[in-house]
Amino acid sequence: MTIYEKGKEILKEAEFDKFRQLFLDSLMKKISEEGRYGADIRPIIEEILKEETFVDFINKLVKVIEKRTTISKENCNKVAYTLVEEDVAEDIKHILGGQLEEREEKKTREEKEIYTKGKESMLWDGIKTKRFLGKKPERLKDIIRLFKEHYILKYTIFTGFIMLLLAAFLFKSIYKAIVVGLTLTIFPGSSLQIKIANILAGLGGVLIFFTSLSMLIDYIIMVERRSEKIKEMARRYCESRN
């Protein structure tokens, strides 16, 4: 989104240039401590602007917006947050090494109203995207990627399913094989076929459970590693400012 000249003039009149660097420093400090991969940047910006340091500035910005536009008082705060975000977006992207993804997301009724009013008031040219730290989490793709990277896990789960299928064949019942696999409760039977089916189903269930648990832990570690990368970039920026 591009801020129109009127939007830039409003920020200038509210003396945002005096607070801009301090705001970026505070934002990066917040991200370095609490940043999460895939998090919407807007709530973080709003939280920073509500801090005591920026109360006077945001109140002044709201008053200027009220004076220069026909936007209602109750909507001016959201417009103010949006103006600040749009003004510093490129700086944030640069500081975080491009780890600020812009993408189209479904907007709330309130968001659509704010964006429309800002466009009608000639503050910006319309907003089609929202911004997030890192890329949008794609769990299915990430899990597939983990399978490709961990052949042992993939073959272990495959072996577990084969055992369950063999058990179902011996039981002559998929239901019995699944029950044994999930609960490790054996079905009574004196024949060798039933005993082997119980063993196969039990082992298959154990293999699938523990491998799936391992996959879940790997996924959590991967997401945390991505979040830590973003935090580290923000920390480096904060250190360079000291």
CSV table of N, CA, C and O in Angstrom, one decimal, residues 40-90:
chain,number,residue,atom,x,y,z
A,40,ASP,N,0.8,-11.9,13.2
A,40,ASP,CA,0.4,-10.7,12.5
A,40,ASP,C,1.1,-9.5,13.2
A,40,ASP,O,1.1,-9.4,14.4
A,41,ILE,N,1.7,-8.7,12.4
A,41,ILE,CA,2.5,-7.5,12.9
A,41,ILE,C,1.6,-6.4,13.5
A,41,ILE,O,2.0,-5.7,14.4
A,42,ARG,N,0.3,-6.3,13.0
A,42,ARG,CA,-0.5,-5.2,13.4
A,42,ARG,C,-0.8,-5.2,15.0
A,42,ARG,O,-0.6,-4.1,15.6
A,43,PRO,N,-1.2,-6.3,15.6
A,43,PRO,CA,-1.4,-6.3,17.0
A,43,PRO,C,-0.1,-5.9,17.8
A,43,PRO,O,-0.2,-5.2,18.9
A,44,ILE,N,1.0,-6.3,17.3
A,44,ILE,CA,2.3,-5.9,18.0
A,44,ILE,C,2.5,-4.4,17.9
A,44,ILE,O,2.9,-3.7,18.9
A,45,ILE,N,2.2,-3.8,16.8
A,45,ILE,CA,2.4,-2.4,16.6
A,45,ILE,C,1.4,-1.6,17.5
A,45,ILE,O,1.7,-0.6,18.1
A,46,GLU,N,0.2,-2.1,17.5
A,46,GLU,CA,-0.9,-1.4,18.4
A,46,GLU,C,-0.4,-1.5,19.8
A,46,GLU,O,-0.6,-0.5,20.6
A,47,GLU,N,0.1,-2.6,20.2
A,47,GLU,CA,0.5,-2.8,21.6
A,47,GLU,C,1.6,-1.8,22.0
A,47,GLU,O,1.6,-1.2,23.1
A,48,ILE,N,2.6,-1.6,21.1
A,48,ILE,CA,3.7,-0.7,21.3
A,48,ILE,C,3.1,0.8,21.4
A,48,ILE,O,3.5,1.5,22.3
A,49,LEU,N,2.2,1.1,20.5
A,49,LEU,CA,1.7,2.5,20.4
A,49,LEU,C,0.8,2.8,21.7
A,49,LEU,O,0.5,4.0,21.9
A,50,LYS,N,0.4,1.8,22.4
A,50,LYS,CA,-0.4,2.0,23.6
A,50,LYS,C,0.5,2.2,24.8
A,50,LYS,O,0.0,2.5,25.9
A,51,GLU,N,1.8,2.0,24.7
A,51,GLU,CA,2.7,2.2,25.8
A,51,GLU,C,2.8,3.7,26.2
A,51,GLU,O,2.5,4.5,25.3
A,52,GLU,N,3.1,3.9,27.4
A,52,GLU,CA,3.1,5.3,27.9
A,52,GLU,C,4.0,6.2,27.1
A,52,GLU,O,3.7,7.4,26.9
A,53,THR,N,5.1,5.7,26.6
A,53,THR,CA,6.1,6.5,25.8
A,53,THR,C,5.4,7.1,24.6
A,53,THR,O,5.8,8.2,24.2
A,54,PHE,N,4.4,6.4,24.0
A,54,PHE,CA,3.8,6.9,22.8
A,54,PHE,C,2.4,7.4,22.9
A,54,PHE,O,1.7,7.7,21.9
A,55,VAL,N,1.9,7.5,24.1
A,55,VAL,CA,0.5,8.0,24.4
A,55,VAL,C,0.3,9.4,23.9
A,55,VAL,O,-0.7,9.6,23.1
A,56,ASP,N,1.2,10.3,24.2
A,56,ASP,CA,1.0,11.7,23.7
A,56,ASP,C,1.0,11.8,22.2
A,56,ASP,O,0.2,12.5,21.6
A,57,PHE,N,1.9,11.0,21.6
A,57,PHE,CA,2.0,11.1,20.1
A,57,PHE,C,0.8,10.5,19.5
A,57,PHE,O,0.2,11.1,18.6
A,58,ILE,N,0.3,9.4,19.9
A,58,ILE,CA,-0.9,8.7,19.3
A,58,ILE,C,-2.1,9.6,19.5
A,58,ILE,O,-3.0,9.7,18.6
A,59,ASN,N,-2.2,10.3,20.7
A,59,ASN,CA,-3.4,11.1,20.9
A,59,ASN,C,-3.3,12.3,20.0
A,59,ASN,O,-4.4,12.8,19.4
A,60,LYS,N,-2.1,12.9,19.7
A,60,LYS,CA,-2.0,14.0,18.8
A,60,LYS,C,-2.3,13.6,17.4
A,60,LYS,O,-2.9,14.3,16.6
A,61,LEU,N,-1.8,12.4,17.0
A,61,LEU,CA,-2.1,11.8,15.7
A,61,LEU,C,-3.6,11.7,15.4
A,61,LEU,O,-4.1,12.0,14.4
A,62,VAL,N,-4.3,11.1,16.4
A,62,VAL,CA,-5.7,11.0,16.3
A,62,VAL,C,-6.4,12.3,16.1
A,62,VAL,O,-7.3,12.4,15.3
A,63,LYS,N,-6.0,13.3,16.9
A,63,LYS,CA,-6.6,14.6,16.8
A,63,LYS,C,-6.4,15.2,15.4
A,63,LYS,O,-7.3,15.9,14.8
A,64,VAL,N,-5.2,15.0,14.8
A,64,VAL,CA,-4.9,15.5,13.5
A,64,VAL,C,-5.8,14.8,12.4
A,64,VAL,O,-6.3,15.5,11.5
A,65,ILE,N,-5.9,13.5,12.6
A,65,ILE,CA,-6.8,12.8,11.7
A,65,ILE,C,-8.2,13.3,11.7
A,65,ILE,O,-8.9,13.4,10.7
A,66,GLU,N,-8.7,13.5,13.0
A,66,GLU,CA,-10.1,14.0,13.2
A,66,GLU,C,-10.2,15.4,12.5
A,66,GLU,O,-11.2,15.7,11.8
A,67,LYS,N,-9.2,16.2,12.6
A,67,LYS,CA,-9.2,17.6,12.0
A,67,LYS,C,-9.2,17.6,10.5
A,67,LYS,O,-9.8,18.3,9.8
A,68,ARG,N,-8.3,16.7,9.9
A,68,ARG,CA,-8.1,16.7,8.5
A,68,ARG,C,-9.0,15.8,7.7
A,68,ARG,O,-8.9,15.8,6.4
A,69,THR,N,-9.8,14.9,8.4
A,69,THR,CA,-10.7,14.0,7.6
A,69,THR,C,-12.1,14.1,8.2
A,69,THR,O,-12.3,14.8,9.2
A,70,THR,N,-13.0,13.3,7.6
A,70,THR,CA,-14.3,13.2,8.2
A,70,THR,C,-14.5,11.8,8.9
A,70,THR,O,-15.7,11.4,9.2
A,71,ILE,N,-13.4,11.2,9.2
A,71,ILE,CA,-13.5,9.9,9.9
A,71,ILE,C,-14.0,10.1,11.3
A,71,ILE,O,-13.5,11.0,12.0
A,72,SER,N,-14.9,9.2,11.7
A,72,SER,CA,-15.4,9.3,13.1
A,72,SER,C,-14.3,9.1,14.1
A,72,SER,O,-13.3,8.4,13.9
A,73,LYS,N,-14.5,9.7,15.3
A,73,LYS,CA,-13.6,9.7,16.4
A,73,LYS,C,-13.2,8.2,16.8
A,73,LYS,O,-12.1,7.9,17.0
A,74,GLU,N,-14.3,7.4,16.8
A,74,GLU,CA,-14.0,6.0,17.3
A,74,GLU,C,-13.2,5.2,16.3
A,74,GLU,O,-12.6,4.2,16.6
A,75,ASN,N,-13.1,5.6,15.0
A,75,ASN,CA,-12.3,4.9,14.0
A,75,ASN,C,-10.9,5.6,13.8
A,75,ASN,O,-10.1,4.9,13.2
A,76,CYS,N,-10.7,6.7,14.4
A,76,CYS,CA,-9.4,7.4,14.2
A,76,CYS,C,-8.2,6.7,14.8
A,76,CYS,O,-7.1,6.8,14.2
A,77,ASN,N,-8.4,6.0,15.9
A,77,ASN,CA,-7.3,5.2,16.5
A,77,ASN,C,-6.8,4.2,15.6
A,77,ASN,O,-5.6,4.0,15.4
A,78,LYS,N,-7.8,3.4,15.0
A,78,LYS,CA,-7.4,2.3,14.0
A,78,LYS,C,-6.7,2.9,12.8
A,78,LYS,O,-5.7,2.3,12.3
A,79,VAL,N,-7.2,4.0,12.3
A,79,VAL,CA,-6.6,4.7,11.2
A,79,VAL,C,-5.1,5.1,11.5
A,79,VAL,O,-4.2,5.0,10.7
A,80,ALA,N,-5.0,5.6,12.8
A,80,ALA,CA,-3.6,6.1,13.2
A,80,ALA,C,-2.7,4.9,13.2
A,80,ALA,O,-1.5,5.0,12.8
A,81,TYR,N,-3.1,3.7,13.8
A,81,TYR,CA,-2.3,2.5,13.8
A,81,TYR,C,-1.9,2.1,12.4
A,81,TYR,O,-0.7,1.7,12.2
A,82,THR,N,-2.8,2.2,11.5
A,82,THR,CA,-2.6,1.8,10.1
A,82,THR,C,-1.6,2.7,9.4
A,82,THR,O,-0.7,2.2,8.7
A,83,LEU,N,-1.7,4.0,9.6
A,83,LEU,CA,-0.8,4.9,9.0
A,83,LEU,C,0.7,4.7,9.5
A,83,LEU,O,1.6,4.7,8.7
A,84,VAL,N,0.8,4.4,10.8
A,84,VAL,CA,2.1,4.2,11.4
A,84,VAL,C,2.7,2.9,10.8
A,84,VAL,O,3.9,2.8,10.4
A,85,GLU,N,1.9,1.8,10.7
A,85,GLU,CA,2.3,0.6,10.1
A,85,GLU,C,2.8,0.7,8.7
A,85,GLU,O,3.9,0.2,8.3
A,86,GLU,N,2.0,1.4,7.9
A,86,GLU,CA,2.4,1.6,6.5
A,86,GLU,C,3.6,2.4,6.3
A,86,GLU,O,4.4,2.2,5.4
A,87,ASP,N,3.8,3.4,7.2
A,87,ASP,CA,5.0,4.2,7.1
A,87,ASP,C,6.3,3.5,7.4
A,87,ASP,O,7.4,3.7,6.8
A,88,VAL,N,6.2,2.5,8.4
A,88,VAL,CA,7.5,1.8,8.8
A,88,VAL,C,7.6,0.4,8.2
A,88,VAL,O,8.6,-0.2,8.5
A,89,ALA,N,6.7,0.0,7.4
A,89,ALA,CA,6.7,-1.4,6.9
A,89,ALA,C,8.0,-1.8,6.2
A,89,ALA,O,8.5,-2.9,6.5
A,90,GLU,N,8.5,-0.9,5.3
A,90,GLU,CA,9.7,-1.3,4.6
A,90,GLU,C,10.9,-1.3,5.5
A,90,GLU,O,11.8,-2.1,5.3
